[in-house]
Amino acid sequence: MSIYEQGLAPTEVNHVPLTPLSFIERTASVYPDYPAVIHGDIRRTWRETYRRCRSLASALAGRGIGKGDTVAVMLPNIPAMLEAHFGVPMIGAVLNTLNVRLDADAIAYMLEHGEARALIVDREFHAVIGDALARLDTPPLVIDVDDPEYGEGEPVSDLDYEAFLAEGDPAFGWHWPDDEWNAISLNYTSGTTGDPKGVVYHHRGAYLNSLGNQATWSMGLHPVYLWTLPMFHCNGWCYPWTITAQAGVHVCLRRVDPQRILTLIRQHQVSHLCGAPVVLNALINMPDEAKAAIDHPVNAMTAGAAPPAKVIGAVEEMGISVTHVYGLTEVYGPVTVCAWHGHWDELPLEERAAIKSRQGVRYPTLEGVMVADPETLEPVPRDGETIGEIFMRGNTVMKGYLKNEKATRESFQGGWFHTGDLAVWHPDGYVDIKDRIKDIIISGGENISTIEVENVLYRHGDVMEAAVVARPDDKWGETPCAFISLKAGRDGLSEQDVIGFCREHLAGFKVPKTVVFGELPKTSTGKIQKYVLRDRARAL
Amino acid sequence: MSIYEQGLAPTEVNHVPLTPLSFIERTASVYPDYPAVIHGDIRRTWRETYRRCRSLASALAGRGIGKGDTVAVMLPNIPAMLEAHFGVPMIGAVLNTLNVRLDADAIAYMLEHGEARALIVDREFHAVIGDALARLDTPPLVIDVDDPEYGEGEPVSDLDYEAFLAEGDPAFGWHWPDDEWNAISLNYTSGTTGDPKGVVYHHRGAYLNSLGNQATWSMGLHPVYLWTLPMFHCNGWCYPWTITAQAGVHVCLRRVDPQRILTLIRQHQVSHLCGAPVVLNALINMPDEAKAAIDHPVNAMTAGAAPPAKVIGAVEEMGISVTHVYGLTEVYGPVTVCAWHGHWDELPLEERAAIKSRQGVRYPTLEGVMVADPETLEPVPRDGETIGEIFMRGNTVMKGYLKNEKATRESFQGGWFHTGDLAVWHPDGYVDIKDRIKDIIISGGENISTIEVENVLYRHGDVMEAAVVARPDDKWGETPCAFISLKAGRDGLSEQDVIGFCREHLAGFKVPKTVVFGELPKTSTGKIQKYVLRDRARAL
């Protein structure tokens, strides 16, 4: 045994479980009078917010809820949602944030599978939650949130959230986790096929990704953060914890409305926001007078589908600095970033945007990323051409899928997490997604990246949004089928115009053979639902 | 067992040992052509620096050195010192940075106690190392660094550092630690009484304190960092790792010379530096023309003794923004910070500086700090008056003292690390050091904070540096004795002048009874050696 292993075991003095809960204790202690939450007319300091979180923890404990119990929430980005991110894990319980767009079947499945002991619900979801609860044999304790910014709807239960907080002790001595590997939250994947899978996060990973967000974005103290990204989505990419660590302001937002976003940005001098490209797309399509509201530095982090180069360029022209990240529910949200090089600033906007649309390199808090053969896990050459699957390993990879050892094992096979995303690896080490494994089109034996085709479509001035999927074809196996929504007043575009435009910018076999115009179906987080479009393409 | 503990154990996919070595791999991969090191005429990129670190690791491995072996270095802040912070732990070995001011006895003790297998030495220390090695039965492998910026002196051995690197493979596949609790470095405390104690750091703590430095300082990407703080001191407060994580530039510096510091700040647009207050003091005492060199934002982090309010004020007037931190060798360098509140900016300079001289609150990466009774560990009231000892716990507290279980146990007694520093706790939760336990003066049963008296002395326009210690006294037990060095050309000040000045600003019992003029003895890190002064006071 080395001399460094003798009498030097961990003790309670030098080994304390990592947890993002430590952030709120510190921020409330150091900056008690700084603003923490803005929501409509509500203004709360860090002292108040910390007291409310402890009241929530204490009240839950008073109802017999504790370590390893699940507390579900069905809430928009309102103060109660933020409070749940601290109050629930403060007693060792696990926060299950439900996607507010889900139907009663899915909600009932999650409440049952996750074994929720309590459920905190905003009145907006009165109907769907009523239906979901009716399907359960042993419904959880239900707490009704009557948000003044909603101000309508019927109570979901007779237990009011504010009354429930009043049951608790605002000076409650919360429980530091006894192990950083303890679960902190449960996030169900959208699950387009089969039952949703419950992704379990732990305190260690949540702490580290929170620091990773801050370091990656070089975020200073006291950011003003606008909640354009749903907190139910990967725990808002861990930003409930990051912004709290930085003693920032959480500016709440019940729904994504571009005019309201611009108003809040101006009113509160918002410094940071996150969102799917569709949020940015909505902003750039606002009238110029509205866009002029942004007269101070604003930083946007975007992920989800790769934002088309055109969108990134237009957003930057508005004065919003875009950081492009990439991640999945299974890795706590973003874990790679298109880390910027100063000399790229001198490139023309179009080129710059194309570089920025790459998914980039690992966060400092994720230990490994590679692009490799999906079967052999052999890394692909860094040639910017060979397509492989993105694999990850590190401390911000999930604990696993709840009650689903088979799925956990499969997704961790070979010592790496299988993302299911296909990409090329550029010579500079930057990852560049070409498609989801299930989205890629194989036409006459050739791979077609739907993202590449979409990027071309977005360059057409009349196109608002575009999505390309495979359409079955007797001769070629599959051919590209484009679904397009047009900008207001630009309805003169024909299928032949689109095909002609693509022919100028793409190899012939990549050009869509079919073009369909109309609104595109989207998930609650603003992702275009390609499986719906695939069904439509199949039925054409 | 909770559902969250079933089938969800850590695996190699989702639990990877934390290590600051991951930073250099990432930075060299993402920013290979960015500058990493500036030293005299030497300019090296991150690609080159990473290759040199791997060469060092590989060459050490080639000599049979590996996991748990100690590699000592006796180096100023030169590139080889930075390389050792990565190359040594890359093979699981432990870096022991020797204080370059130590004498042969102390060096021999450390090499023997730490069981060093190799020693990397700059020629400047040829003589003392020769003496130290002569005392050893089994001397380590000695590697001679011939730094062009020194350019003189005799070789310490016939194994040249550059030739040694050439033995190694610059593409060496280094070893990720198998456990984040593994030792990464060994730092001997200065040990004014008894043998020096070997403080052991681990990979987990070094990683976390590196991130904590960045978050606390809100440090952006690509800082230009000037090495005014010795890297041998608490591994340069973990900044070899922090600056690397941020893909910054390490501007090396063999010795603290205020003119050279100002030249380098201007020449390389230095953005950050750290140092004891004596470094800042040296800068403010430079002629105005020299100080005018600073025409861009510079951030200084200072600790060690509490910097007198006057020094902080004068430095800020130069345009250097000061962040005041506090720590000890046992906690990886700084772990508390005087976190700033925006509205304090409106206070007069003197008041602002007084607030800033407090040691403040915990880093986000240290889990606990308290001021408590040294015996009972009962927290003192937060009244800004009751003196107690500072205690700490968290992930950046050392692994323990090497081969000294008794000292480890004593310093961790009661579940907290005993700092030996006395402080008050202000109502706002900020810690304010009054003295080292061994420095405080007890006069007629009253405690006198030597720091309080020194702060008054520094407000006198003729005083360059001041230190106050206890002088034995038959009537009072002890009385304050002031040692003062005067600014150039200000030698008219008398003992009575000083006493009279103090009487205006201090309670009578706190006023020095004795005043001694002359240069003050200092440690290699610029701390005034109070034990030397105590001996002198005793002999008066």
JSON list of N, CA and C in Angstrom, two decimals, chain A residues 4 8 10 12-14 16 18 22 25-26 30-31 34 70 180-181 204 207 214 339 341-342 362 365 393-395 397-399 415, chain B residues 4 8 10 12-14 16 22 25-26 30-31 34 70 180-181 204 207 214 339 341-342 362 365 393-395 397-399 415:
[
{"chain": "A", "resi": 4, "resn": "TYR", "atom": "N", "xyz": [0.44, 7.09, 0.50]},
{"chain": "A", "resi": 4, "resn": "TYR", "atom": "CA", "xyz": [-0.67, 8.03, 0.35]},
{"chain": "A", "resi": 4, "resn": "TYR", "atom": "C", "xyz": [-2.02, 7.39, 0.62]},
{"chain": "A", "resi": 8, "resn": "LEU", "atom": "N", "xyz": [-5.34, 7.91, 5.53]},
{"chain": "A", "resi": 8, "resn": "LEU", "atom": "CA", "xyz": [-5.84, 9.07, 4.77]},
{"chain": "A", "resi": 8, "resn": "LEU", "atom": "C", "xyz": [-7.18, 8.77, 4.11]},
{"chain": "A", "resi": 10, "resn": "PRO", "atom": "N", "xyz": [-11.29, 8.92, 3.54]},
{"chain": "A", "resi": 10, "resn": "PRO", "atom": "CA", "xyz": [-12.24, 10.03, 3.63]},
{"chain": "A", "resi": 10, "resn": "PRO", "atom": "C", "xyz": [-12.92, 10.10, 4.99]},
{"chain": "A", "resi": 12, "resn": "GLU", "atom": "N", "xyz": [-15.84, 12.79, 7.42]},
{"chain": "A", "resi": 12, "resn": "GLU", "atom": "CA", "xyz": [-16.90, 13.79, 7.25]},
{"chain": "A", "resi": 12, "resn": "GLU", "atom": "C", "xyz": [-16.32, 15.20, 7.09]},
{"chain": "A", "resi": 13, "resn": "VAL", "atom": "N", "xyz": [-15.03, 15.37, 7.44]},
{"chain": "A", "resi": 13, "resn": "VAL", "atom": "CA", "xyz": [-14.41, 16.69, 7.32]},
{"chain": "A", "resi": 13, "resn": "VAL", "atom": "C", "xyz": [-14.05, 17.01, 5.88]},
{"chain": "A", "resi": 14, "resn": "ASN", "atom": "N", "xyz": [-13.55, 16.00, 5.17]},
{"chain": "A", "resi": 14, "resn": "ASN", "atom": "CA", "xyz": [-12.99, 16.28, 3.85]},
{"chain": "A", "resi": 14, "resn": "ASN", "atom": "C", "xyz": [-13.71, 15.59, 2.69]},
{"chain": "A", "resi": 16, "resn": "VAL", "atom": "N", "xyz": [-17.62, 15.48, 1.49]},
{"chain": "A", "resi": 16, "resn": "VAL", "atom": "CA", "xyz": [-19.02, 15.85, 1.70]},
{"chain": "A", "resi": 16, "resn": "VAL", "atom": "C", "xyz": [-19.73, 15.61, 0.38]},
{"chain": "A", "resi": 18, "resn": "LEU", "atom": "N", "xyz": [-21.48, 15.93, -2.92]},
{"chain": "A", "resi": 18, "resn": "LEU", "atom": "CA", "xyz": [-21.77, 17.06, -3.80]},
{"chain": "A", "resi": 18, "resn": "LEU", "atom": "C", "xyz": [-23.28, 17.16, -4.00]},
{"chain": "A", "resi": 22, "resn": "SER", "atom": "N", "xyz": [-26.50, 22.84, -1.95]},
{"chain": "A", "resi": 22, "resn": "SER", "atom": "CA", "xyz": [-25.56, 23.72, -1.24]},
{"chain": "A", "resi": 22, "resn": "SER", "atom": "C", "xyz": [-25.57, 25.12, -1.84]},
{"chain": "A", "resi": 25, "resn": "GLU", "atom": "N", "xyz": [-28.30, 27.46, -0.16]},
{"chain": "A", "resi": 25, "resn": "GLU", "atom": "CA", "xyz": [-27.91, 27.82, 1.21]},
{"chain": "A", "resi": 25, "resn": "GLU", "atom": "C", "xyz": [-26.89, 28.96, 1.14]},
{"chain": "A", "resi": 26, "resn": "ARG", "atom": "N", "xyz": [-25.90, 28.82, 0.25]},
{"chain": "A", "resi": 26, "resn": "ARG", "atom": "CA", "xyz": [-24.85, 29.83, 0.15]},
{"chain": "A", "resi": 26, "resn": "ARG", "atom": "C", "xyz": [-25.40, 31.15, -0.37]},
{"chain": "A", "resi": 30, "resn": "VAL", "atom": "N", "xyz": [-25.33, 34.67, 1.58]},
{"chain": "A", "resi": 30, "resn": "VAL", "atom": "CA", "xyz": [-24.42, 35.75, 1.15]},
{"chain": "A", "resi": 30, "resn": "VAL", "atom": "C", "xyz": [-25.19, 36.93, 0.56]},
{"chain": "A", "resi": 31, "resn": "TYR", "atom": "N", "xyz": [-26.26, 36.62, -0.19]},
{"chain": "A", "resi": 31, "resn": "TYR", "atom": "CA", "xyz": [-27.01, 37.68, -0.89]},
{"chain": "A", "resi": 31, "resn": "TYR", "atom": "C", "xyz": [-28.49, 37.63, -0.52]},
{"chain": "A", "resi": 34, "resn": "TYR", "atom": "N", "xyz": [-30.84, 40.15, -2.33]},
{"chain": "A", "resi": 34, "resn": "TYR", "atom": "CA", "xyz": [-30.82, 40.24, -3.79]},
{"chain": "A", "resi": 34, "resn": "TYR", "atom": "C", "xyz": [-32.07, 39.58, -4.36]},
{"chain": "A", "resi": 70, "resn": "THR", "atom": "N", "xyz": [-41.01, 9.74, -4.51]},
{"chain": "A", "resi": 70, "resn": "THR", "atom": "CA", "xyz": [-41.14, 10.59, -5.70]},
{"chain": "A", "resi": 70, "resn": "THR", "atom": "C", "xyz": [-42.19, 11.68, -5.47]},
{"chain": "A", "resi": 180, "resn": "GLU", "atom": "N", "xyz": [-23.70, 11.33, -2.61]},
{"chain": "A", "resi": 180, "resn": "GLU", "atom": "CA", "xyz": [-23.92, 12.15, -3.80]},
{"chain": "A", "resi": 180, "resn": "GLU", "atom": "C", "xyz": [-24.50, 11.35, -4.96]},
{"chain": "A", "resi": 181, "resn": "TRP", "atom": "N", "xyz": [-24.50, 10.04, -4.82]},
{"chain": "A", "resi": 181, "resn": "TRP", "atom": "CA", "xyz": [-25.08, 9.18, -5.85]},
{"chain": "A", "resi": 181, "resn": "TRP", "atom": "C", "xyz": [-26.60, 9.06, -5.69]},
{"chain": "A", "resi": 204, "resn": "ARG", "atom": "N", "xyz": [-24.67, 14.34, -7.51]},
{"chain": "A", "resi": 204, "resn": "ARG", "atom": "CA", "xyz": [-23.32, 14.60, -8.05]},
{"chain": "A", "resi": 204, "resn": "ARG", "atom": "C", "xyz": [-23.39, 15.18, -9.46]},
{"chain": "A", "resi": 207, "resn": "TYR", "atom": "N", "xyz": [-24.92, 18.75, -9.56]},
{"chain": "A", "resi": 207, "resn": "TYR", "atom": "CA", "xyz": [-23.94, 19.73, -9.08]},
{"chain": "A", "resi": 207, "resn": "TYR", "atom": "C", "xyz": [-22.92, 20.03, -10.17]},
{"chain": "A", "resi": 214, "resn": "GLN", "atom": "N", "xyz": [-22.04, 27.06, -15.97]},
{"chain": "A", "resi": 214, "resn": "GLN", "atom": "CA", "xyz": [-21.49, 28.37, -15.63]},
{"chain": "A", "resi": 214, "resn": "GLN", "atom": "C", "xyz": [-20.14, 28.56, -16.30]},
{"chain": "A", "resi": 339, "resn": "ALA", "atom": "N", "xyz": [-17.55, 25.41, -28.79]},
{"chain": "A", "resi": 339, "resn": "ALA", "atom": "CA", "xyz": [-16.61, 26.37, -28.18]},
{"chain": "A", "resi": 339, "resn": "ALA", "atom": "C", "xyz": [-16.06, 27.28, -29.27]},
{"chain": "A", "resi": 341, "resn": "HIS", "atom": "N", "xyz": [-13.87, 30.16, -31.32]},
{"chain": "A", "resi": 341, "resn": "HIS", "atom": "CA", "xyz": [-12.50, 30.64, -31.52]},
{"chain": "A", "resi": 341, "resn": "HIS", "atom": "C", "xyz": [-12.58, 32.09, -32.00]},
{"chain": "A", "resi": 342, "resn": "GLY", "atom": "N", "xyz": [-11.81, 32.95, -31.38]},
{"chain": "A", "resi": 342, "resn": "GLY", "atom": "CA", "xyz": [-11.89, 34.38, -31.66]},
{"chain": "A", "resi": 342, "resn": "GLY", "atom": "C", "xyz": [-11.77, 34.72, -33.14]},
{"chain": "A", "resi": 362, "resn": "ARG", "atom": "N", "xyz": [-16.78, 18.51, -25.76]},
{"chain": "A", "resi": 362, "resn": "ARG", "atom": "CA", "xyz": [-17.35, 18.22, -24.44]},
{"chain": "A", "resi": 362, "resn": "ARG", "atom": "C", "xyz": [-17.29, 19.41, -23.50]},
{"chain": "A", "resi": 365, "resn": "THR", "atom": "N", "xyz": [-17.14, 19.37, -17.72]},
{"chain": "A", "resi": 365, "resn": "THR", "atom": "CA", "xyz": [-17.68, 18.45, -16.71]},
{"chain": "A", "resi": 365, "resn": "THR", "atom": "C", "xyz": [-18.19, 17.13, -17.28]},
{"chain": "A", "resi": 393, "resn": "ARG", "atom": "N", "xyz": [-19.31, 9.49, -22.11]},
{"chain": "A", "resi": 393, "resn": "ARG", "atom": "CA", "xyz": [-19.13, 8.94, -20.76]},
{"chain": "A", "resi": 393, "resn": "ARG", "atom": "C", "xyz": [-18.68, 10.05, -19.84]},
{"chain": "A", "resi": 394, "resn": "GLY", "atom": "N", "xyz": [-19.09, 9.97, -18.59]},
{"chain": "A", "resi": 394, "resn": "GLY", "atom": "CA", "xyz": [-18.69, 10.99, -17.64]},
{"chain": "A", "resi": 394, "resn": "GLY", "atom": "C", "xyz": [-19.71, 11.16, -16.53]},
{"chain": "A", "resi": 395, "resn": "ASN", "atom": "N", "xyz": [-19.42, 12.12, -15.68]},
{"chain": "A", "resi": 395, "resn": "ASN", "atom": "CA", "xyz": [-20.19, 12.27, -14.45]},
{"chain": "A", "resi": 395, "resn": "ASN", "atom": "C", "xyz": [-21.55, 12.91, -14.63]},
{"chain": "A", "resi": 397, "resn": "VAL", "atom": "N", "xyz": [-23.59, 11.75, -17.03]},
{"chain": "A", "resi": 397, "resn": "VAL", "atom": "CA", "xyz": [-24.46, 10.75, -17.67]},
{"chain": "A", "resi": 397, "resn": "VAL", "atom": "C", "xyz": [-25.38, 10.22, -16.57]},
{"chain": "A", "resi": 398, "resn": "MET", "atom": "N", "xyz": [-26.64, 10.04, -16.90]},
{"chain": "A", "resi": 398, "resn": "MET", "atom": "CA", "xyz": [-27.66, 9.59, -15.92]},
{"chain": "A", "resi": 398, "resn": "MET", "atom": "C", "xyz": [-27.21, 8.38, -15.11]},
{"chain": "A", "resi": 399, "resn": "LYS", "atom": "N", "xyz": [-27.88, 8.25, -13.98]},
{"chain": "A", "resi": 399, "resn": "LYS", "atom": "CA", "xyz": [-27.75, 7.07, -13.13]},
{"chain": "A", "resi": 399, "resn": "LYS", "atom": "C", "xyz": [-28.29, 5.84, -13.87]},
{"chain": "A", "resi": 415, "resn": "GLY", "atom": "N", "xyz": [-19.36, 0.31, -22.40]},
{"chain": "A", "resi": 415, "resn": "GLY", "atom": "CA", "xyz": [-18.70, 1.32, -21.56]},
{"chain": "A", "resi": 415, "resn": "GLY", "atom": "C", "xyz": [-18.93, 2.74, -22.00]},
{"chain": "B", "resi": 4, "resn": "TYR", "atom": "N", "xyz": [-34.95, 3.85, -6.40]},
{"chain": "B", "resi": 4, "resn": "TYR", "atom": "CA", "xyz": [-33.84, 4.59, -7.00]},
{"chain": "B", "resi": 4, "resn": "TYR", "atom": "C", "xyz": [-32.48, 3.97, -6.71]},
{"chain": "B", "resi": 8, "resn": "LEU", "atom": "N", "xyz": [-29.16, 0.63, -10.33]},
{"chain": "B", "resi": 8, "resn": "LEU", "atom": "CA", "xyz": [-28.66, 1.96, -10.70]},
{"chain": "B", "resi": 8, "resn": "LEU", "atom": "C", "xyz": [-27.31, 2.28, -10.06]},
{"chain": "B", "resi": 10, "resn": "PRO", "atom": "N", "xyz": [-23.22, 2.83, -9.79]},
{"chain": "B", "resi": 10, "resn": "PRO", "atom": "CA", "xyz": [-22.27, 3.50, -10.69]},
{"chain": "B", "resi": 10, "resn": "PRO", "atom": "C", "xyz": [-21.59, 2.51, -11.64]},
{"chain": "B", "resi": 12, "resn": "GLU", "atom": "N", "xyz": [-18.67, 2.48, -15.25]},
{"chain": "B", "resi": 12, "resn": "GLU", "atom": "CA", "xyz": [-17.61, 3.27, -15.90]},
{"chain": "B", "resi": 12, "resn": "GLU", "atom": "C", "xyz": [-18.20, 4.31, -16.86]},
{"chain": "B", "resi": 13, "resn": "VAL", "atom": "N", "xyz": [-19.48, 4.15, -17.22]},
{"chain": "B", "resi": 13, "resn": "VAL", "atom": "CA", "xyz": [-20.11, 5.10, -18.14]},
{"chain": "B", "resi": 13, "resn": "VAL", "atom": "C", "xyz": [-20.47, 6.39, -17.43]},
{"chain": "B", "resi": 14, "resn": "ASN", "atom": "N", "xyz": [-20.98, 6.27, -16.20]},
{"chain": "B", "resi": 14, "resn": "ASN", "atom": "CA", "xyz": [-21.56, 7.45, -15.54]},
{"chain": "B", "resi": 14, "resn": "ASN", "atom": "C", "xyz": [-20.83, 7.86, -14.27]},
{"chain": "B", "resi": 16, "resn": "VAL", "atom": "N", "xyz": [-16.93, 8.73, -13.39]},
{"chain": "B", "resi": 16, "resn": "VAL", "atom": "CA", "xyz": [-15.53, 8.82, -13.81]},
{"chain": "B", "resi": 16, "resn": "VAL", "atom": "C", "xyz": [-14.81, 9.66, -12.76]},
{"chain": "B", "resi": 22, "resn": "SER", "atom": "N", "xyz": [-8.08, 16.23, -16.69]},
{"chain": "B", "resi": 22, "resn": "SER", "atom": "CA", "xyz": [-9.02, 16.26, -17.81]},
{"chain": "B", "resi": 22, "resn": "SER", "atom": "C", "xyz": [-9.02, 17.63, -18.48]},
{"chain": "B", "resi": 25, "resn": "GLU", "atom": "N", "xyz": [-6.30, 17.92, -21.34]},
{"chain": "B", "resi": 25, "resn": "GLU", "atom": "CA", "xyz": [-6.68, 17.12, -22.52]},
{"chain": "B", "resi": 25, "resn": "GLU", "atom": "C", "xyz": [-7.70, 17.91, -23.33]},
{"chain": "B", "resi": 26, "resn": "ARG", "atom": "N", "xyz": [-8.69, 18.49, -22.63]},
{"chain": "B", "resi": 26, "resn": "ARG", "atom": "CA", "xyz": [-9.75, 19.22, -23.32]},
{"chain": "B", "resi": 26, "resn": "ARG", "atom": "C", "xyz": [-9.21, 20.49, -23.99]},
{"chain": "B", "resi": 30, "resn": "VAL", "atom": "N", "xyz": [-9.29, 21.34, -27.90]},
{"chain": "B", "resi": 30, "resn": "VAL", "atom": "CA", "xyz": [-10.20, 22.36, -28.44]},
{"chain": "B", "resi": 30, "resn": "VAL", "atom": "C", "xyz": [-9.44, 23.59, -28.94]},
{"chain": "B", "resi": 31, "resn": "TYR", "atom": "N", "xyz": [-8.37, 23.96, -28.23]},
{"chain": "B", "resi": 31, "resn": "TYR", "atom": "CA", "xyz": [-7.64, 25.19, -28.56]},
{"chain": "B", "resi": 31, "resn": "TYR", "atom": "C", "xyz": [-6.15, 24.89, -28.78]},
{"chain": "B", "resi": 34, "resn": "TYR", "atom": "N", "xyz": [-3.81, 27.93, -29.47]},
{"chain": "B", "resi": 34, "resn": "TYR", "atom": "CA", "xyz": [-3.85, 29.08, -28.58]},
{"chain": "B", "resi": 34, "resn": "TYR", "atom": "C", "xyz": [-2.58, 29.09, -27.71]},
{"chain": "B", "resi": 70, "resn": "THR", "atom": "N", "xyz": [6.47, 9.60, -5.18]},
{"chain": "B", "resi": 70, "resn": "THR", "atom": "CA", "xyz": [6.59, 11.05, -5.04]},
{"chain": "B", "resi": 70, "resn": "THR", "atom": "C", "xyz": [7.64, 11.59, -6.00]},
{"chain": "B", "resi": 180, "resn": "GLU", "atom": "N", "xyz": [-10.83, 9.12, -7.59]},
{"chain": "B", "resi": 180, "resn": "GLU", "atom": "CA", "xyz": [-10.62, 10.56, -7.43]},
{"chain": "B", "resi": 180, "resn": "GLU", "atom": "C", "xyz": [-10.04, 10.92, -6.07]},
{"chain": "B", "resi": 181, "resn": "TRP", "atom": "N", "xyz": [-10.03, 9.95, -5.16]},
{"chain": "B", "resi": 181, "resn": "TRP", "atom": "CA", "xyz": [-9.44, 10.14, -3.84]},
{"chain": "B", "resi": 181, "resn": "TRP", "atom": "C", "xyz": [-7.92, 9.95, -3.86]},
{"chain": "B", "resi": 204, "resn": "ARG", "atom": "N", "xyz": [-9.89, 14.80, -6.62]},
{"chain": "B", "resi": 204, "resn": "ARG", "atom": "CA", "xyz": [-11.24, 15.36, -6.46]},
{"chain": "B", "resi": 204, "resn": "ARG", "atom": "C", "xyz": [-11.19, 16.80, -5.97]},
{"chain": "B", "resi": 207, "resn": "TYR", "atom": "N", "xyz": [-9.65, 19.23, -8.58]},
{"chain": "B", "resi": 207, "resn": "TYR", "atom": "CA", "xyz": [-10.63, 19.50, -9.65]},
{"chain": "B", "resi": 207, "resn": "TYR", "atom": "C", "xyz": [-11.65, 20.52, -9.16]},
{"chain": "B", "resi": 214, "resn": "GLN", "atom": "N", "xyz": [-12.57, 29.52, -10.63]},
{"chain": "B", "resi": 214, "resn": "GLN", "atom": "CA", "xyz": [-13.14, 30.12, -11.84]},
{"chain": "B", "resi": 214, "resn": "GLN", "atom": "C", "xyz": [-14.50, 30.74, -11.53]},
{"chain": "B", "resi": 339, "resn": "ALA", "atom": "N", "xyz": [-17.10, 38.07, -0.92]},
{"chain": "B", "resi": 339, "resn": "ALA", "atom": "CA", "xyz": [-18.05, 38.25, -2.05]},
{"chain": "B", "resi": 339, "resn": "ALA", "atom": "C", "xyz": [-18.60, 39.66, -2.01]},
{"chain": "B", "resi": 341, "resn": "HIS", "atom": "N", "xyz": [-20.81, 43.08, -2.83]},
{"chain": "B", "resi": 341, "resn": "HIS", "atom": "CA", "xyz": [-22.17, 43.53, -3.07]},
{"chain": "B", "resi": 341, "resn": "HIS", "atom": "C", "xyz": [-22.12, 44.84, -3.85]},
{"chain": "B", "resi": 342, "resn": "GLY", "atom": "N", "xyz": [-22.87, 44.92, -4.91]},
{"chain": "B", "resi": 342, "resn": "GLY", "atom": "CA", "xyz": [-22.81, 46.08, -5.80]},
{"chain": "B", "resi": 342, "resn": "GLY", "atom": "C", "xyz": [-22.93, 47.42, -5.08]},
{"chain": "B", "resi": 362, "resn": "ARG", "atom": "N", "xyz": [-17.82, 31.24, 2.27]},
{"chain": "B", "resi": 362, "resn": "ARG", "atom": "CA", "xyz": [-17.25, 30.06, 1.62]},
{"chain": "B", "resi": 362, "resn": "ARG", "atom": "C", "xyz": [-17.33, 30.14, 0.10]},
{"chain": "B", "resi": 365, "resn": "THR", "atom": "N", "xyz": [-17.46, 25.74, -3.68]},
{"chain": "B", "resi": 365, "resn": "THR", "atom": "CA", "xyz": [-16.92, 24.39, -3.65]},
{"chain": "B", "resi": 365, "resn": "THR", "atom": "C", "xyz": [-16.40, 23.96, -2.28]},
{"chain": "B", "resi": 393, "resn": "ARG", "atom": "N", "xyz": [-15.24, 22.56, 6.66]},
{"chain": "B", "resi": 393, "resn": "ARG", "atom": "CA", "xyz": [-15.42, 21.19, 6.18]},
{"chain": "B", "resi": 393, "resn": "ARG", "atom": "C", "xyz": [-15.87, 21.23, 4.73]},
{"chain": "B", "resi": 394, "resn": "GLY", "atom": "N", "xyz": [-15.46, 20.22, 3.98]},
{"chain": "B", "resi": 394, "resn": "GLY", "atom": "CA", "xyz": [-15.86, 20.19, 2.58]},
{"chain": "B", "resi": 394, "resn": "GLY", "atom": "C", "xyz": [-14.85, 19.45, 1.74]},
{"chain": "B", "resi": 395, "resn": "ASN", "atom": "N", "xyz": [-15.14, 19.45, 0.44]},
{"chain": "B", "resi": 395, "resn": "ASN", "atom": "CA", "xyz": [-14.37, 18.62, -0.48]},
{"chain": "B", "resi": 395, "resn": "ASN", "atom": "C", "xyz": [-13.02, 19.19, -0.85]},
{"chain": "B", "resi": 397, "resn": "VAL", "atom": "N", "xyz": [-10.96, 20.24, 1.60]},
{"chain": "B", "resi": 397, "resn": "VAL", "atom": "CA", "xyz": [-10.10, 20.07, 2.77]},
{"chain": "B", "resi": 397, "resn": "VAL", "atom": "C", "xyz": [-9.18, 18.90, 2.45]},
{"chain": "B", "resi": 398, "resn": "MET", "atom": "N", "xyz": [-7.91, 19.05, 2.79]},
{"chain": "B", "resi": 398, "resn": "MET", "atom": "CA", "xyz": [-6.88, 18.03, 2.48]},
{"chain": "B", "resi": 398, "resn": "MET", "atom": "C", "xyz": [-7.32, 16.61, 2.84]},
{"chain": "B", "resi": 399, "resn": "LYS", "atom": "N", "xyz": [-6.65, 15.66, 2.19]},
{"chain": "B", "resi": 399, "resn": "LYS", "atom": "CA", "xyz": [-6.79, 14.25, 2.52]},
{"chain": "B", "resi": 399, "resn": "LYS", "atom": "C", "xyz": [-6.26, 14.00, 3.94]},
{"chain": "B", "resi": 415, "resn": "GLY", "atom": "N", "xyz": [-15.14, 16.74, 13.74]},
{"chain": "B", "resi": 415, "resn": "GLY", "atom": "CA", "xyz": [-15.82, 16.77, 12.44]},
{"chain": "B", "resi": 415, "resn": "GLY", "atom": "C", "xyz": [-15.59, 18.04, 11.65]}
]
